[in-house]
mmCIF file of C-alpha atoms in Angstrom:
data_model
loop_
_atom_site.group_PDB
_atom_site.id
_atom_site.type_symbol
_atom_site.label_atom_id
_atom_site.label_comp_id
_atom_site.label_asym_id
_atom_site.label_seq_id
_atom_site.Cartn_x
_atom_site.Cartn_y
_atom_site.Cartn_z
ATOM 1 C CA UNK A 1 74.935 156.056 119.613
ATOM 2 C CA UNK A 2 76.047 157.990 122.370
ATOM 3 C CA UNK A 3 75.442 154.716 125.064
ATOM 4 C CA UNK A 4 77.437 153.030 122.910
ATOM 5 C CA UNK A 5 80.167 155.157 122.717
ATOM 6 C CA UNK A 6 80.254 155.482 126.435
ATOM 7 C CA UNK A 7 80.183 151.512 127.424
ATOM 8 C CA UNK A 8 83.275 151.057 124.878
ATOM 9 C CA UNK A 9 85.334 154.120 126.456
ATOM 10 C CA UNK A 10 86.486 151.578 129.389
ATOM 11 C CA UNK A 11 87.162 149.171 127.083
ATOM 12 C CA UNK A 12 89.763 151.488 125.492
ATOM 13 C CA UNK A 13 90.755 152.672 128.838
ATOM 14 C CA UNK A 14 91.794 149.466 129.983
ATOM 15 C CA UNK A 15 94.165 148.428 126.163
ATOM 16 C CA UNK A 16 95.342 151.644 126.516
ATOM 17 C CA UNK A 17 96.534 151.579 129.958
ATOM 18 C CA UNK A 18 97.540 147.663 129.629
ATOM 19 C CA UNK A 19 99.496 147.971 126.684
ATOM 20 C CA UNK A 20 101.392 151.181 127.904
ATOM 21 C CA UNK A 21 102.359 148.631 130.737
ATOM 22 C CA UNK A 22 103.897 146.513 128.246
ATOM 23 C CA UNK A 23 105.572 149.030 126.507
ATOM 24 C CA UNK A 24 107.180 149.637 129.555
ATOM 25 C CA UNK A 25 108.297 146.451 130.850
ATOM 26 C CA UNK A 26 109.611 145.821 127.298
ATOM 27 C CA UNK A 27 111.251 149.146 127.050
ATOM 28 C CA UNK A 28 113.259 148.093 131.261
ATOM 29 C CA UNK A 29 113.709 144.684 129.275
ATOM 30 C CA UNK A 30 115.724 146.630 126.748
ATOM 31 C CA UNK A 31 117.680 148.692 128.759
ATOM 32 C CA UNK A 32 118.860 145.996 130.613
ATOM 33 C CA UNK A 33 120.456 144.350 127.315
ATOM 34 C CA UNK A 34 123.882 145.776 126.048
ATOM 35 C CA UNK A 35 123.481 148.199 123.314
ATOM 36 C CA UNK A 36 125.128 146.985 119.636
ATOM 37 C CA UNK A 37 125.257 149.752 117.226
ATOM 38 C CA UNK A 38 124.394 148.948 113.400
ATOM 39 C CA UNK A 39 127.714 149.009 111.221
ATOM 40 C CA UNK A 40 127.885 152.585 108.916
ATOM 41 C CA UNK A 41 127.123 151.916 105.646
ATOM 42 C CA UNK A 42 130.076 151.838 103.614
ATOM 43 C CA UNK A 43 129.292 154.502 100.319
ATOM 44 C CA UNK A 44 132.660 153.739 98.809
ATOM 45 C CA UNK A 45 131.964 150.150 97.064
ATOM 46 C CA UNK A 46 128.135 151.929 95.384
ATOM 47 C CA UNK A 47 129.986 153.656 92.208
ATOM 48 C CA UNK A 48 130.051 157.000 93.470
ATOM 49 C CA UNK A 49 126.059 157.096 94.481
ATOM 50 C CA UNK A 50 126.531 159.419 97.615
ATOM 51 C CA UNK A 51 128.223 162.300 95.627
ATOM 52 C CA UNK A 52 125.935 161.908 92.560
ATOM 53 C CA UNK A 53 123.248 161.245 94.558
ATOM 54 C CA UNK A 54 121.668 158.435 92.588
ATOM 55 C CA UNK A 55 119.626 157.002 95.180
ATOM 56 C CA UNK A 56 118.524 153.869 92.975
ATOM 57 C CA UNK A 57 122.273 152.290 92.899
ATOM 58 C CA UNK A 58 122.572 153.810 96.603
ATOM 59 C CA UNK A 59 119.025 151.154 97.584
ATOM 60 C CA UNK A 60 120.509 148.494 95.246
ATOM 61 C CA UNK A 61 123.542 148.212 97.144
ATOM 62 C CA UNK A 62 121.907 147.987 100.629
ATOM 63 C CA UNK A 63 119.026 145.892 99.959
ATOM 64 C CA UNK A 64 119.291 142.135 99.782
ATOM 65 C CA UNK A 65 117.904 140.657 96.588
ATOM 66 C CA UNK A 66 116.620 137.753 96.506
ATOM 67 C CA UNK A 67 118.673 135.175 94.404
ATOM 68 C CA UNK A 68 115.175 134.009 92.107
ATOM 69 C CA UNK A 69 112.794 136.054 91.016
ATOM 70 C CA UNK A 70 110.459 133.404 92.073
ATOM 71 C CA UNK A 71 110.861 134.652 95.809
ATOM 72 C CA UNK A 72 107.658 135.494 96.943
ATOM 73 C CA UNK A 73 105.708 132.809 95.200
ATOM 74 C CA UNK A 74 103.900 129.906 96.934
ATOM 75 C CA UNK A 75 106.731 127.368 95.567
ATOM 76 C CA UNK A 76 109.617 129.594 94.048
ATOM 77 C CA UNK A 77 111.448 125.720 93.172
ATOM 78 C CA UNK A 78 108.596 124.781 91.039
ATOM 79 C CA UNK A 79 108.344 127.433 89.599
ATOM 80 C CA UNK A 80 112.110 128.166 88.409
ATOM 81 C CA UNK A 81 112.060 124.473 87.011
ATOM 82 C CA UNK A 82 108.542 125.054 85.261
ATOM 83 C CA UNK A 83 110.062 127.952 83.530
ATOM 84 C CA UNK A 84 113.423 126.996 82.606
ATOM 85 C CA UNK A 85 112.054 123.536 81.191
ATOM 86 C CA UNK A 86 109.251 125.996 79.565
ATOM 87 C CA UNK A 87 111.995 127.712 77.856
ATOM 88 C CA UNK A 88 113.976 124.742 77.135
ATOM 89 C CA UNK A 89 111.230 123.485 74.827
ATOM 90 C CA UNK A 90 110.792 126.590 73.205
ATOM 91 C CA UNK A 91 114.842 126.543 72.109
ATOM 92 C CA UNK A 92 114.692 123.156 71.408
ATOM 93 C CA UNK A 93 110.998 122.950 69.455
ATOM 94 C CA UNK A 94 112.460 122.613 65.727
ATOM 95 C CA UNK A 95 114.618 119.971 66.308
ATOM 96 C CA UNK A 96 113.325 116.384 64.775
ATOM 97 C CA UNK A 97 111.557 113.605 67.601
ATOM 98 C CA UNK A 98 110.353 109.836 67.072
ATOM 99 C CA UNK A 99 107.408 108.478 68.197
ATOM 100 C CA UNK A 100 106.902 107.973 72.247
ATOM 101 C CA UNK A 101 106.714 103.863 71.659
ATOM 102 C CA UNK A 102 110.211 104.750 70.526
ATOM 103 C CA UNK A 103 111.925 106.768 73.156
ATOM 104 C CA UNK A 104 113.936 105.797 75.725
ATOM 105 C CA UNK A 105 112.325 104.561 78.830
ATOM 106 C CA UNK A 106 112.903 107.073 82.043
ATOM 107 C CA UNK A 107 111.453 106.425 85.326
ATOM 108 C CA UNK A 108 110.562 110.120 85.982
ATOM 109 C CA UNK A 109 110.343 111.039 89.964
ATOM 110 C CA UNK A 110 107.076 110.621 91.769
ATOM 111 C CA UNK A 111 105.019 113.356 92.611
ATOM 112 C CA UNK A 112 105.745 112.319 96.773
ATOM 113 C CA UNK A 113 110.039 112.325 95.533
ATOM 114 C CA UNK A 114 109.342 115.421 94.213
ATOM 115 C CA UNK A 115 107.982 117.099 97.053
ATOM 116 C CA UNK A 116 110.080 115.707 99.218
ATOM 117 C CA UNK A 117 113.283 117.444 97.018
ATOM 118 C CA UNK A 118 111.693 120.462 96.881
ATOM 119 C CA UNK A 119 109.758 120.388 100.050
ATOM 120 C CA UNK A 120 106.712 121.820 98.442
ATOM 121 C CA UNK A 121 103.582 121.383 98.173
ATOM 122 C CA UNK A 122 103.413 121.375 94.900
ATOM 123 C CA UNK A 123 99.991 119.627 93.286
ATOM 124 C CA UNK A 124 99.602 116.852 91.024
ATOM 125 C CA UNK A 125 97.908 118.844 88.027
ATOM 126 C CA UNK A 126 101.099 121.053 87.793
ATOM 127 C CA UNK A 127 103.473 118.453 88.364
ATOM 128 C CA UNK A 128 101.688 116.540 85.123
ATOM 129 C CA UNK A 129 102.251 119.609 83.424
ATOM 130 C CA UNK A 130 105.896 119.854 84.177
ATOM 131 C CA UNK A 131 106.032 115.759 83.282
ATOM 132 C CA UNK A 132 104.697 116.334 79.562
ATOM 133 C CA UNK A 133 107.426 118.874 79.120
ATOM 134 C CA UNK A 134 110.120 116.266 80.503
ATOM 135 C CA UNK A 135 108.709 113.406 77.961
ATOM 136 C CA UNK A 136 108.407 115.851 75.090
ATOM 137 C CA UNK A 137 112.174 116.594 75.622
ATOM 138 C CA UNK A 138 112.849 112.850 75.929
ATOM 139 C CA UNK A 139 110.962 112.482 71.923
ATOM 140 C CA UNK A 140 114.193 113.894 70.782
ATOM 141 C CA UNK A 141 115.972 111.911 68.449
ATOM 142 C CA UNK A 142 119.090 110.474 70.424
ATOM 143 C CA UNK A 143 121.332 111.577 67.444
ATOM 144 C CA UNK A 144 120.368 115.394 67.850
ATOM 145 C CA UNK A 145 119.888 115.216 71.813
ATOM 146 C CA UNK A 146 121.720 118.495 73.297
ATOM 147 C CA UNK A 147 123.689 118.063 76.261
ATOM 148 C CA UNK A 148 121.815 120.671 77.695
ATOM 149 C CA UNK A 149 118.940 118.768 77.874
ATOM 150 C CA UNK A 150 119.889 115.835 79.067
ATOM 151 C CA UNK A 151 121.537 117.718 82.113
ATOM 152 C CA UNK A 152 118.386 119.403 82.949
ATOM 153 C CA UNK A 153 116.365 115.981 82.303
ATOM 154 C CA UNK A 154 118.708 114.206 84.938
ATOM 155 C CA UNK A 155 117.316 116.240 87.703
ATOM 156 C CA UNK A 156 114.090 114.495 87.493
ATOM 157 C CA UNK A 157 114.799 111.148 87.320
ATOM 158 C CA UNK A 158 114.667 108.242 89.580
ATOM 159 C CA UNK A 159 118.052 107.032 90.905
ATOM 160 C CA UNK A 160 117.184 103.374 89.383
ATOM 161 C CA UNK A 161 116.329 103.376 85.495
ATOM 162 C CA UNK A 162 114.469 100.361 84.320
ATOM 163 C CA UNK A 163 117.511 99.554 81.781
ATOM 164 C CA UNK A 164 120.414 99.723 84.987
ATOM 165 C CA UNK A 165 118.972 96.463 86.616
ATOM 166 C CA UNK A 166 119.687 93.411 83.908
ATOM 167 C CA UNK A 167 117.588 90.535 85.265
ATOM 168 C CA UNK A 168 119.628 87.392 85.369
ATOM 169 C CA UNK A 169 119.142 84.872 82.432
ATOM 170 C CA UNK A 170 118.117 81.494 83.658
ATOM 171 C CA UNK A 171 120.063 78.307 81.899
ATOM 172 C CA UNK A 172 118.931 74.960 81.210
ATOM 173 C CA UNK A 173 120.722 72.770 83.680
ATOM 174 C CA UNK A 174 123.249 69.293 83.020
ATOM 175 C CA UNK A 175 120.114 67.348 83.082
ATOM 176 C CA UNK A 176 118.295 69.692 80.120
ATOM 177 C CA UNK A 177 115.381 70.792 82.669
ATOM 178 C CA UNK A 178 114.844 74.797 82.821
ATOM 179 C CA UNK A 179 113.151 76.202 85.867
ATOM 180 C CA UNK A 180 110.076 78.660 85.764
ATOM 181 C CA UNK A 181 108.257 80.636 89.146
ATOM 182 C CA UNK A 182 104.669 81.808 88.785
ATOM 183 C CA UNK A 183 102.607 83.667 91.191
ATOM 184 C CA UNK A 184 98.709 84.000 91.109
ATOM 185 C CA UNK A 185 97.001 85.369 94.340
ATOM 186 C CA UNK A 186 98.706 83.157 97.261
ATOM 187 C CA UNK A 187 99.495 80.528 95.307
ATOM 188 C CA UNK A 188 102.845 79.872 93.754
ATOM 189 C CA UNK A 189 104.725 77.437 91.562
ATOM 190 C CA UNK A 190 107.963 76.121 90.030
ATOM 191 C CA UNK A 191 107.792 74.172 87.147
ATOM 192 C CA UNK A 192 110.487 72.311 85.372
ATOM 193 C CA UNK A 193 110.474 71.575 81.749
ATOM 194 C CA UNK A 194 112.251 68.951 79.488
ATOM 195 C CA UNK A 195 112.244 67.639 76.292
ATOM 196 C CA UNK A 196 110.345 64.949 75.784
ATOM 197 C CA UNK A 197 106.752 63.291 75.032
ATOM 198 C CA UNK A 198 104.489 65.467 76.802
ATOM 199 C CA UNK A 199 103.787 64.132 80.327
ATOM 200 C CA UNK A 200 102.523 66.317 82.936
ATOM 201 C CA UNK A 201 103.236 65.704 86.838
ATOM 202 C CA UNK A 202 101.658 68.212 89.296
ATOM 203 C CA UNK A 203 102.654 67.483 93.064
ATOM 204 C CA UNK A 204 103.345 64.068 91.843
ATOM 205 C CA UNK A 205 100.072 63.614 90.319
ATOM 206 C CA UNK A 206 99.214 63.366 86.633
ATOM 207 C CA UNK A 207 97.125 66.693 85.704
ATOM 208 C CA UNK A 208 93.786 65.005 85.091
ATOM 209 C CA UNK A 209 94.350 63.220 89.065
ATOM 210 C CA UNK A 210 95.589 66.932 90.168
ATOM 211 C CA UNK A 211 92.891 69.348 88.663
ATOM 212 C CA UNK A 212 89.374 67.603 87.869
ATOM 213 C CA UNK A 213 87.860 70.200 85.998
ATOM 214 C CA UNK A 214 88.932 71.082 82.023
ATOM 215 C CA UNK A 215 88.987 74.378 82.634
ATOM 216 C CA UNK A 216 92.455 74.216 85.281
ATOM 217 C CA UNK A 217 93.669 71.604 83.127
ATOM 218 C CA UNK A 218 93.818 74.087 79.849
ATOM 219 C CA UNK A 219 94.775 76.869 82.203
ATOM 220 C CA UNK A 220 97.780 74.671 82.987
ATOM 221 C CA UNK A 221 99.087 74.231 80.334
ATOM 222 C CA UNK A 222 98.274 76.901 77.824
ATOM 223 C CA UNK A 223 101.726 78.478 77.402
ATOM 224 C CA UNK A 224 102.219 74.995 75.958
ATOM 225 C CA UNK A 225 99.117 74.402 73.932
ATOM 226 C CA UNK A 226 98.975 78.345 72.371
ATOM 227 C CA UNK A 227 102.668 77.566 71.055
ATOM 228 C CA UNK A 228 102.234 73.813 69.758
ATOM 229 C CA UNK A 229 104.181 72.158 72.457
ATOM 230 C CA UNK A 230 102.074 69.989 74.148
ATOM 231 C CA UNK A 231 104.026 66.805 72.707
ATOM 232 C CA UNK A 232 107.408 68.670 72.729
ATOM 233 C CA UNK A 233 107.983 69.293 76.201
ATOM 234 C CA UNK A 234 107.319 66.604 79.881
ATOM 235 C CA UNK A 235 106.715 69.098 82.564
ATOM 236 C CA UNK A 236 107.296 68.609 86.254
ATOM 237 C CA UNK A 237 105.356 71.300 88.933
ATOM 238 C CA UNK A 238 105.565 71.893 92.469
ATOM 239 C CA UNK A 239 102.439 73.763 93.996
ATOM 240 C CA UNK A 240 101.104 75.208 97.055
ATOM 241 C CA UNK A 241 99.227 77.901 98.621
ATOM 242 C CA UNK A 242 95.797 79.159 97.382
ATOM 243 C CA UNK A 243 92.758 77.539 95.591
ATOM 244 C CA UNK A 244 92.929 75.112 92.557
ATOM 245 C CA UNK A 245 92.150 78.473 90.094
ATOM 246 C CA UNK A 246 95.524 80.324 91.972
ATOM 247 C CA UNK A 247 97.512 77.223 91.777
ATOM 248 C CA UNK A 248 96.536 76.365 87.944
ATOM 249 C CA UNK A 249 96.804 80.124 86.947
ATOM 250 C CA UNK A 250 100.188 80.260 89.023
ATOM 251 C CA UNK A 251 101.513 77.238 86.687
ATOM 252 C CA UNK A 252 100.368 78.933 83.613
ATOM 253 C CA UNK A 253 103.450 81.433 84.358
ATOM 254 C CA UNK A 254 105.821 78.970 85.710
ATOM 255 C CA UNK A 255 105.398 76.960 82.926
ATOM 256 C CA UNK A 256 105.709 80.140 80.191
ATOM 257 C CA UNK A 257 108.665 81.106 81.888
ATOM 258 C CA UNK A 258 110.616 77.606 82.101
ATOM 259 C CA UNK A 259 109.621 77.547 77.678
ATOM 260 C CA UNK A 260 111.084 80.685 77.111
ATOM 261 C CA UNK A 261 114.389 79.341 78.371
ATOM 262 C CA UNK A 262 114.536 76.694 75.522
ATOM 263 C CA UNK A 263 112.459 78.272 72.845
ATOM 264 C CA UNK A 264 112.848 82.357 73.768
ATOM 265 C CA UNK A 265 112.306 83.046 70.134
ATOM 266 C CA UNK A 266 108.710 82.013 71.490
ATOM 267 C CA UNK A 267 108.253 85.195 73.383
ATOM 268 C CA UNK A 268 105.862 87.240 70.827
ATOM 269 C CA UNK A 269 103.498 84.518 70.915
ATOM 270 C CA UNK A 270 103.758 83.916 74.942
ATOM 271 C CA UNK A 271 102.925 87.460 75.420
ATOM 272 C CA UNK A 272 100.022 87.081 72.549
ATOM 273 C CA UNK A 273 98.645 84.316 74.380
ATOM 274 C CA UNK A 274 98.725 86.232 78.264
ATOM 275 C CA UNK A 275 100.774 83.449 79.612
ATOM 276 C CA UNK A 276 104.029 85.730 80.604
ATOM 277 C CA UNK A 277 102.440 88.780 82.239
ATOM 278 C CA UNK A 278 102.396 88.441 85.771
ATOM 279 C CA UNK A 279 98.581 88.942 87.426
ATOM 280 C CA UNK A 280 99.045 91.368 90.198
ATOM 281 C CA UNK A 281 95.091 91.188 91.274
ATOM 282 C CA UNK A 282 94.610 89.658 94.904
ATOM 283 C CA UNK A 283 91.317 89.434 96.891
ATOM 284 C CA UNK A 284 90.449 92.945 98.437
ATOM 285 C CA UNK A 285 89.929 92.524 102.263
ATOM 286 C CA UNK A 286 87.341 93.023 104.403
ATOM 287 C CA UNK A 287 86.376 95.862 106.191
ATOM 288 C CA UNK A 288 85.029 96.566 109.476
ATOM 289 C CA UNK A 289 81.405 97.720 109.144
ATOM 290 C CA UNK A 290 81.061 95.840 106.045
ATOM 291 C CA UNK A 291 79.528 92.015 105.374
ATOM 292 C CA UNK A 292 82.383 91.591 102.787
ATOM 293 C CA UNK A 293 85.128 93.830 100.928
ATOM 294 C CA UNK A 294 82.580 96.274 100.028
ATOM 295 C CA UNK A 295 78.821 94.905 100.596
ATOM 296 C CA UNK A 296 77.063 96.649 103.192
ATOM 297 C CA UNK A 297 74.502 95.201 105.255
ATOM 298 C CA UNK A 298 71.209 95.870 104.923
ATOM 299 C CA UNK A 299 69.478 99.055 105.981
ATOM 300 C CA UNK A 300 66.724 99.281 108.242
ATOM 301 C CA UNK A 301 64.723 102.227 109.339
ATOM 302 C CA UNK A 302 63.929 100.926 112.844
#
């Protein structure tokens, strides 16, 4: 014990000694700089404090309070709009909702635009939380909605709601042909339809010359066959890009699409049958240390 207090007594020589140095060039450093003198505290605007001595309204009017309570918390934003959207609900719980299928569609703000207007880091679990709040305000019925909460919904939306952008309606042309685009992978195609006896041309070709197997064939032309239009409608397709399965999946849409111009009373069934939903899958790539997308090669001990 006593060895070990005498090897540490340099030690503490030495901080001692090195930070009285500093203390002293800071303290020159100082005395160099012009003297400013704190302003007197002004006892005439705390309601009388100094000659009652009430030191608690004497601190209250020195101190700076912070404008949330919420201060000193990791995200003080968050958590002001958790709690006033908490206590939103609980005003507005008894007043009557429809069903979600119902409500009014609202693009609420990402979890990224979020954190980007708060400049938090705020986690997706909470931020789920707060979301279920914002759609169980949005379940109230439009005829009882306060104002109040469709101010403090506002905050959280997206800039563009899905009902602001009208798509625009296509026509059927002087000749009586209406015009359908369909995408499937890389392929794409634009298909033209008019009345008539039921030919098909693809790229010029009739659809048995274009597409040898059945399967491509029917996948051409369902939006046609699921409605009963085969001998309604002639159709006319352009299409590139992509493998025979892209290009015939790629003219089911077009095809759907140019139909629901003439017939868009049609629409339930189209979107019964799967020929007016857009396929958004595309092949994965490859990556480096793999054979393929995701097959790795084989292991080997040695």
């Amino acid at each position: 014990m006593r060895f070990a207090q005498r090897s540490l007594q340099p030690t503490i020589r030495r901080c001692i000694s090195t930070t009285a140095a500093r203390r002293a060039e800071a303290t020159e450093e100082e005395l160099r700089e012009p003297f400013t003198a704190a302003p007197e505290i002004d006892f005439a605007h705390t309601g009388g404090s100094a000659e009652k001595g009430d030191k608690k309204n004497t601190l209250r009017a020195l101190r700076v309070v912070p404008a949330s309570p919420s201060y000193f918390s990791a995200k003080p934003t968050f958590t002001d709009d958790f709690i006033s959207l908490s206590a939103l609900l609980r005003k507005v719980a008894t007043l009557p909702v429809i069903p979600p299928a119902e409500a009014p569609k609202v693009a609420w703000k990402t979890i990224e635009q979020y954190r980007i207007m708060t400049n938090e880091p705020v986690k997706t679990a909470r931020y789920h939380r707060m979301l279920q709040i914002l759609r169980r305000l949005n379940c109230i019925h439009p005829a009882l909605m306060p104002d109040e909460v469709v101010q403090a919904m506002q905050r959280y939306k997206k800039p563009n709601q899905p009902g602001d952008i009208i798509p625009k309606p296509e026509v059927i042309d002087e000749l009586g042909r209406a015009k359908g685009v369909g995408r499937r992978k890389t392929s794409s195609a634009v298909a033209w339809l008019v009345e008539g006896e039921g030919e098909v041309l693809v790229n010029g070709k009739s659809l048995s010359e274009f597409f040898g197997r059945l399967h491509h064939r029917e996948s051409a032309v369902w939006a046609l066959k699921a409605t009963q239009r085969l001998d309604k409608y002639n159709v006319f397709a352009l299409v590139q890009g992509g493998g025979l399965t892209g290009q015939a999946e790629a003219m089911t849409l077009a095809v759907a699409k140019s139909l629901l111009v003439h017939e868009p009373a049609l629409k339930p069934a189209l979107r019964r049958a799967g020929t007016i939903t857009r396929d958004p899958r595309k092949v994965e790539r490859k990556k480096a240390g793999h054979v393929k997308a995701r097959k790795m090669p084989t292991w080997v001990k040695r």
